[in-house]
Tab-separated table of C-alpha atoms in Angstrom:
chain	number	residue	atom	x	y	z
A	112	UNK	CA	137.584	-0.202	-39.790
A	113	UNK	CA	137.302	-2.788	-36.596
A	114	UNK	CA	134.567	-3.979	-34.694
A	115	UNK	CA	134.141	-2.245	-31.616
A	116	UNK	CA	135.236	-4.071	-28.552
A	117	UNK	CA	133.046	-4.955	-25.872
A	118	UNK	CA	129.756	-5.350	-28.535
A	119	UNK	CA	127.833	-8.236	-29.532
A	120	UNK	CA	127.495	-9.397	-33.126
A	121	UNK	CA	125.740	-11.436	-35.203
A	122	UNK	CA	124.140	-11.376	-38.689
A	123	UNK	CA	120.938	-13.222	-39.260
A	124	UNK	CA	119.381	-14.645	-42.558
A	125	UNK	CA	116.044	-14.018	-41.809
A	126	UNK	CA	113.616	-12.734	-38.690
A	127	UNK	CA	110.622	-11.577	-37.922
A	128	UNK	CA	112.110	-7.922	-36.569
A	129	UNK	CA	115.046	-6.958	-35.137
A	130	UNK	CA	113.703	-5.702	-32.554
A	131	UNK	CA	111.580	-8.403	-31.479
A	132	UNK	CA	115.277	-10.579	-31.627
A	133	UNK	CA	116.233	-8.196	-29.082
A	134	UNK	CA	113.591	-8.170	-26.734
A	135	UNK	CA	113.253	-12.316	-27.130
A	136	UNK	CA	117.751	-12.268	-26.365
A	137	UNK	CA	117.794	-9.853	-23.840
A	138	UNK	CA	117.337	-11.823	-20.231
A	139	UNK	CA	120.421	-13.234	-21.475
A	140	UNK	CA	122.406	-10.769	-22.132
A	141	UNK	CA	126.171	-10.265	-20.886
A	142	UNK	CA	127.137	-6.810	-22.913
A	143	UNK	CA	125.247	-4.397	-25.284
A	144	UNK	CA	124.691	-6.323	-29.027
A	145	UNK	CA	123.986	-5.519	-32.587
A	146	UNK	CA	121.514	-7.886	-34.629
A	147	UNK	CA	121.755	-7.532	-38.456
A	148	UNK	CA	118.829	-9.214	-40.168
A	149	UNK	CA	119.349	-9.807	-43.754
A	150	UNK	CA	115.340	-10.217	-44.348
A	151	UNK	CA	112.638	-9.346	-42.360
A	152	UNK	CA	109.476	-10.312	-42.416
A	153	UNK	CA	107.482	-8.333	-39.737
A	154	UNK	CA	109.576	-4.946	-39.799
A	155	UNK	CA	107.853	-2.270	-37.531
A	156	UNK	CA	108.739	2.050	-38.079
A	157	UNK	CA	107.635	4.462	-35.560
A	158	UNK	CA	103.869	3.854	-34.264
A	159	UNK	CA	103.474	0.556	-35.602
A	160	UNK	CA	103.559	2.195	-38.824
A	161	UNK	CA	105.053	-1.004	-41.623
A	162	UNK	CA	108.886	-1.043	-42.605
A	163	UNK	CA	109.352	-2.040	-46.120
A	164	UNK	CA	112.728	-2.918	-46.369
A	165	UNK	CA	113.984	-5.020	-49.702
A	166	UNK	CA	116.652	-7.786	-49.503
A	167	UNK	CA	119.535	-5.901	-49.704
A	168	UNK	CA	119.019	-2.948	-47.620
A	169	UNK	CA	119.867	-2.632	-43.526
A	170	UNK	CA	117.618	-3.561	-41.032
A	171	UNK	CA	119.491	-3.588	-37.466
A	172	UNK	CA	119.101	-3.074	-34.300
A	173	UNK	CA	121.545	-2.444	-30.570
A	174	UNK	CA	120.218	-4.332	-27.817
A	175	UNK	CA	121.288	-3.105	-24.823
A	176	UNK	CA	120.540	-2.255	-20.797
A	177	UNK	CA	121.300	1.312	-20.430
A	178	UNK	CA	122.051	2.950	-16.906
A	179	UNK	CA	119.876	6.671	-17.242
A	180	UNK	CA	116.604	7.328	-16.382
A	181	UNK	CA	113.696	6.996	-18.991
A	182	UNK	CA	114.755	11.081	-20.387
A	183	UNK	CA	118.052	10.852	-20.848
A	184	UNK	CA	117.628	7.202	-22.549
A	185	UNK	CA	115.662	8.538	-25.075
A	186	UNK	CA	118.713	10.958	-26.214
A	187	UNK	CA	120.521	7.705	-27.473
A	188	UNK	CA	117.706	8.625	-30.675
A	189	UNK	CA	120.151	11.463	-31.511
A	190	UNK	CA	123.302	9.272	-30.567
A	191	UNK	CA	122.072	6.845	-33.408
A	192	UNK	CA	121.199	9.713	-35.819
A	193	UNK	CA	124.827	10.855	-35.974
A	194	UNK	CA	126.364	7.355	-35.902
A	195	UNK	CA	124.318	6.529	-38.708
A	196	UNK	CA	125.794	10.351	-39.914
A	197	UNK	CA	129.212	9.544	-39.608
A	198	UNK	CA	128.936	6.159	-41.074
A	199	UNK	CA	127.455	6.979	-44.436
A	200	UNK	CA	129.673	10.178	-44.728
A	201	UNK	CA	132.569	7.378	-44.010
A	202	UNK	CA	131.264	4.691	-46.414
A	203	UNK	CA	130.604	7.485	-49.260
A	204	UNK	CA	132.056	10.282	-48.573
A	205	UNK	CA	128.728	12.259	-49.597
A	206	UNK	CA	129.294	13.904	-46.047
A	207	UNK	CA	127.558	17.567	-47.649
A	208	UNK	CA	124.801	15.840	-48.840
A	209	UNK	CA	124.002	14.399	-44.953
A	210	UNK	CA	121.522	16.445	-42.616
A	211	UNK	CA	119.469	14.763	-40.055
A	212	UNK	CA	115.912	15.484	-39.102
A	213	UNK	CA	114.155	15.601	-36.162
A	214	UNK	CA	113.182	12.876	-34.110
A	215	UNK	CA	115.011	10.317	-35.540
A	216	UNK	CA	115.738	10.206	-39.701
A	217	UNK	CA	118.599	10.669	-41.649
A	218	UNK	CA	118.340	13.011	-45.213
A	219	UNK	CA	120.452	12.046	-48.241
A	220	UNK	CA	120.149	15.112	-50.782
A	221	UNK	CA	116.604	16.203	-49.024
A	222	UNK	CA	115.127	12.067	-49.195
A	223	UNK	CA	114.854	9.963	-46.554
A	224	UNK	CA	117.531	7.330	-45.958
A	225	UNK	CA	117.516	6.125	-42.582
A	226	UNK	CA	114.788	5.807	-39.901
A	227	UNK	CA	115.356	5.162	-36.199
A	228	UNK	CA	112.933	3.673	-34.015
A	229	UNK	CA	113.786	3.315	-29.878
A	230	UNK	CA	111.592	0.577	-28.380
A	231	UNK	CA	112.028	0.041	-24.587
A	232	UNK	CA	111.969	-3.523	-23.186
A	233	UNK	CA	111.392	-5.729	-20.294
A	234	UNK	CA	113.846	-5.508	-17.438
A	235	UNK	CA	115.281	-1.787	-18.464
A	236	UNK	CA	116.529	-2.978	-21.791
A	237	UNK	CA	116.807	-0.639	-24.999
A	238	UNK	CA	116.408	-1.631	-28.440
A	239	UNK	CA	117.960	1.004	-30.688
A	240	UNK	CA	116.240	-0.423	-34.113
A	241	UNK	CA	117.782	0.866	-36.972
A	242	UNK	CA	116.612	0.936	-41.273
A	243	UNK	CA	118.659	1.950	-44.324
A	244	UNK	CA	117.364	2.026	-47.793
A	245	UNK	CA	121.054	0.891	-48.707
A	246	UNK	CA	119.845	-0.064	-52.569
A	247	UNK	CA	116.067	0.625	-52.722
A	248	UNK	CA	113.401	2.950	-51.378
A	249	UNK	CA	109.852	2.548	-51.248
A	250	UNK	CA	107.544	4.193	-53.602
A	251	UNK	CA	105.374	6.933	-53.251
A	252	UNK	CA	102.620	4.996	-52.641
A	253	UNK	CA	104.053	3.654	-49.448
A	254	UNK	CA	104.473	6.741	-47.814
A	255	UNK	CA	102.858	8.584	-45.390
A	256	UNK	CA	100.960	11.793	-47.422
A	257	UNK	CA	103.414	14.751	-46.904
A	258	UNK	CA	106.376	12.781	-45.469
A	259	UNK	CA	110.280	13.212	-46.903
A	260	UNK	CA	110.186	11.364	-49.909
A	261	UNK	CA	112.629	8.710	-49.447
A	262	UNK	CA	115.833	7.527	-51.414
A	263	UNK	CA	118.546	4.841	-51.220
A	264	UNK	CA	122.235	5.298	-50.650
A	265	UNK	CA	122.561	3.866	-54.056
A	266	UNK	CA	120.546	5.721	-55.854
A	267	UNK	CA	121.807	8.736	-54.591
A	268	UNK	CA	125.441	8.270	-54.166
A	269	UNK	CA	126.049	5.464	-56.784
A	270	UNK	CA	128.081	3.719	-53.938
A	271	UNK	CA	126.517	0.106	-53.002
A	272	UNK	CA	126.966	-1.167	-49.685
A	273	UNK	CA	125.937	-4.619	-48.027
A	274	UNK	CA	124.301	-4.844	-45.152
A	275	UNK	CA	127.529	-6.274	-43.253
A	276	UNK	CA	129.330	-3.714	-44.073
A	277	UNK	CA	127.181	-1.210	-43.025
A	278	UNK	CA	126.695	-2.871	-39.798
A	279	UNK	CA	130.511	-2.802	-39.409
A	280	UNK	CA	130.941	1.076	-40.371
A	281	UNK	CA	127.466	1.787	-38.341
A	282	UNK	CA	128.843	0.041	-35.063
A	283	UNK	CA	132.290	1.576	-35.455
A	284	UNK	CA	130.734	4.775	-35.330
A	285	UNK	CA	128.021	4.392	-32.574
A	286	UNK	CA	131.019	3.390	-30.299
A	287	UNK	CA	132.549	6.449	-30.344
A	288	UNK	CA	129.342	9.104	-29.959
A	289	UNK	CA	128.315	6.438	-27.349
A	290	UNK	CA	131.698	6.851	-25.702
A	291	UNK	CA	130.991	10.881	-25.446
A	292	UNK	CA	126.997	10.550	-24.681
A	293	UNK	CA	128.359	8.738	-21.609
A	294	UNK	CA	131.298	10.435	-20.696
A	295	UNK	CA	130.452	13.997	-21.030
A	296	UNK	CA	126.489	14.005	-21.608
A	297	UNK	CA	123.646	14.978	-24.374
A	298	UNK	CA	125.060	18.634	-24.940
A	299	UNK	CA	128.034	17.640	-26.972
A	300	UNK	CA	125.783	15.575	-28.588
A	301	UNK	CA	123.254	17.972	-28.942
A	302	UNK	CA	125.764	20.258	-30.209
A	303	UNK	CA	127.218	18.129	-32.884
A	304	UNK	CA	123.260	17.050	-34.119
A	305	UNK	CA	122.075	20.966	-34.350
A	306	UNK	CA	125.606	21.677	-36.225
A	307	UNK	CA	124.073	18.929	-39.082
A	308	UNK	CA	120.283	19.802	-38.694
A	309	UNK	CA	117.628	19.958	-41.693
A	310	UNK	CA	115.480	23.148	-41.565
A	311	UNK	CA	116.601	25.300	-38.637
A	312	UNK	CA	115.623	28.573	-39.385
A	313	UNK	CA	112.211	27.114	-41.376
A	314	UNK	CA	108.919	26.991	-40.844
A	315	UNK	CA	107.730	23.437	-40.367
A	316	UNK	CA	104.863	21.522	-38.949
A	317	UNK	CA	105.098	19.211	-35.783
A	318	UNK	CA	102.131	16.405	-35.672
A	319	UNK	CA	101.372	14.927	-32.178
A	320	UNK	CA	98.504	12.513	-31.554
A	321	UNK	CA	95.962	14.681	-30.796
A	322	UNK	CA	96.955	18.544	-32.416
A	323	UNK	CA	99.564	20.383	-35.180
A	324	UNK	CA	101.962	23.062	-34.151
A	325	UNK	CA	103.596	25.158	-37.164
A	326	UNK	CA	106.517	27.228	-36.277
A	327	UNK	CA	110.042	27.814	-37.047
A	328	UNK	CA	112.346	25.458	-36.092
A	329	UNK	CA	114.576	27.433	-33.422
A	330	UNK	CA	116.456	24.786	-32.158
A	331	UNK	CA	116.614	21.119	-29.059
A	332	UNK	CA	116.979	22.017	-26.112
A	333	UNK	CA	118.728	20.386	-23.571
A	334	UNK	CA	116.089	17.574	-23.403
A	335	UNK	CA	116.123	16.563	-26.900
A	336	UNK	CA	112.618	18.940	-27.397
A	337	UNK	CA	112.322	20.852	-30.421
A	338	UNK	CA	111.218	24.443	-30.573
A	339	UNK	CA	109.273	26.230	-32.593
A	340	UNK	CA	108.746	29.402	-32.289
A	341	UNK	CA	104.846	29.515	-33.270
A	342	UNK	CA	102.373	32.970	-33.113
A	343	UNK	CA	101.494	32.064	-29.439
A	344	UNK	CA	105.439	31.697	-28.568
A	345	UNK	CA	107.896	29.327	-27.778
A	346	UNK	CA	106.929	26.011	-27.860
A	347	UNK	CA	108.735	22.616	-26.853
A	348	UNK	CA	107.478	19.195	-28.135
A	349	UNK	CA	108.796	16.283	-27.046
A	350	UNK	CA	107.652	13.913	-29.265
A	351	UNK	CA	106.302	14.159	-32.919
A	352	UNK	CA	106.038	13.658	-36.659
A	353	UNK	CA	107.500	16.519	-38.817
A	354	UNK	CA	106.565	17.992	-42.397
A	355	UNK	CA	109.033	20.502	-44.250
């Protein structure tokens, strides 16, 4: 396992976010770089929703200034899902255990163990914020009602990881879908995310702001959209929370 050449590294004791490092480091700069926080203390999921994240679990995030237009950026969500993928299935070999749902999580054995969150920031940068429940989840009662129950790696798997190691194994792995996402575009990586989706086939319900679409899960297109394939047709959402 090496460090990826060309990123940025560095491992903090304690921050407010990871994300918030990155948008305060990024008019400076030179190359794309991960920040490991070992505690934080204002952690942020999707929608502003809280991150509780125990000392000993991963909290990370990929600053970085990509080149695409606004769309294609926000395929790096599914770039991260199978980095994070790979990673585990390196660190514990529970690679059959592994699917990954739509947006942007990561299922051990049906739980949650990873959440992605994509923030853009100021001057075209990305922030590609990433959470592990590496040795604890959060209980029931800090869950949203109906959401994947989540788990830890340890719990799970019985293997414990640290946090730097998990960055190292994480970053490894990002490097080379990254490498492909650029080179040859979203449908190998589109391909490769469908081959280790949760609930294709299912019926499952897609939450926007403002309405709920059940359906079964058909498939992404080329835009990163799900479908579902609902009693008034095909439908493609491009951004929502979804129940099993």
């Amino acid at each position: 396992m090496g460090w990826p050449e060309g990123y940025g590294r560095r491992v903090l004791a304690e921050i407010d976010s990871t994300n918030a490092e990155a948008a305060r480091i990024m008019p400076d700069l030179a190359g794309p770089e991960w920040i490991c926080a070992l505690r934080q203390t204002a952690a942020r999921g999707r929608r502003g929703r809280a991150w509780v994240a125990p000392e000993g679990n991963f909290a990370a995030t990929l600053a970085m200034r990509p080149k695409e237009t606004q769309d294609v950026v926000a395929q790096r969500s599914f770039v991260a899902s199978l980095a994070l993928y790979d990673a585990f299935a390196m660190l514990t070999g529970a690679e059959a255990a592994l699917t990954l749902k739509w947006p942007n999580d990561v299922l051990l054995n049906g739980g949650k163990v990873a959440g992605i969150l994509l923030e853009g920031l100021p001057g075209g940068g990305l922030a590609v914020g990433i959470g592990v429940n590496l040795i604890a989840a959060p209980g029931p009662a800090q869950v949203e009602e109906g959401a994947v129950p989540p788990v830890s790696l340890l719990s799970e798997t019985g293997v414990r990881v640290t946090p730097e190691r998990m960055l190292d194994a994480l970053a490894e792995a990002w490097a080379v879908r990254e490498h492909v996402f650029v080179t040859y575009g979203f449908a190998p990586i589109r391909e490769a995310w469908l081959a280790r989706a949760a609930r294709v086939g299912e019926t499952i319900v897609a939450r926007t702001g403002t309405r709920s679409v059940t359906g079964i899960f058909e498939t992404v297109d080329a835009r990163g959209h799900i479908v579902l394939d609902t009693p008034q047709g095909r439908t493609a959402i491009a951004a929502a929370d979804v129940f099993f």
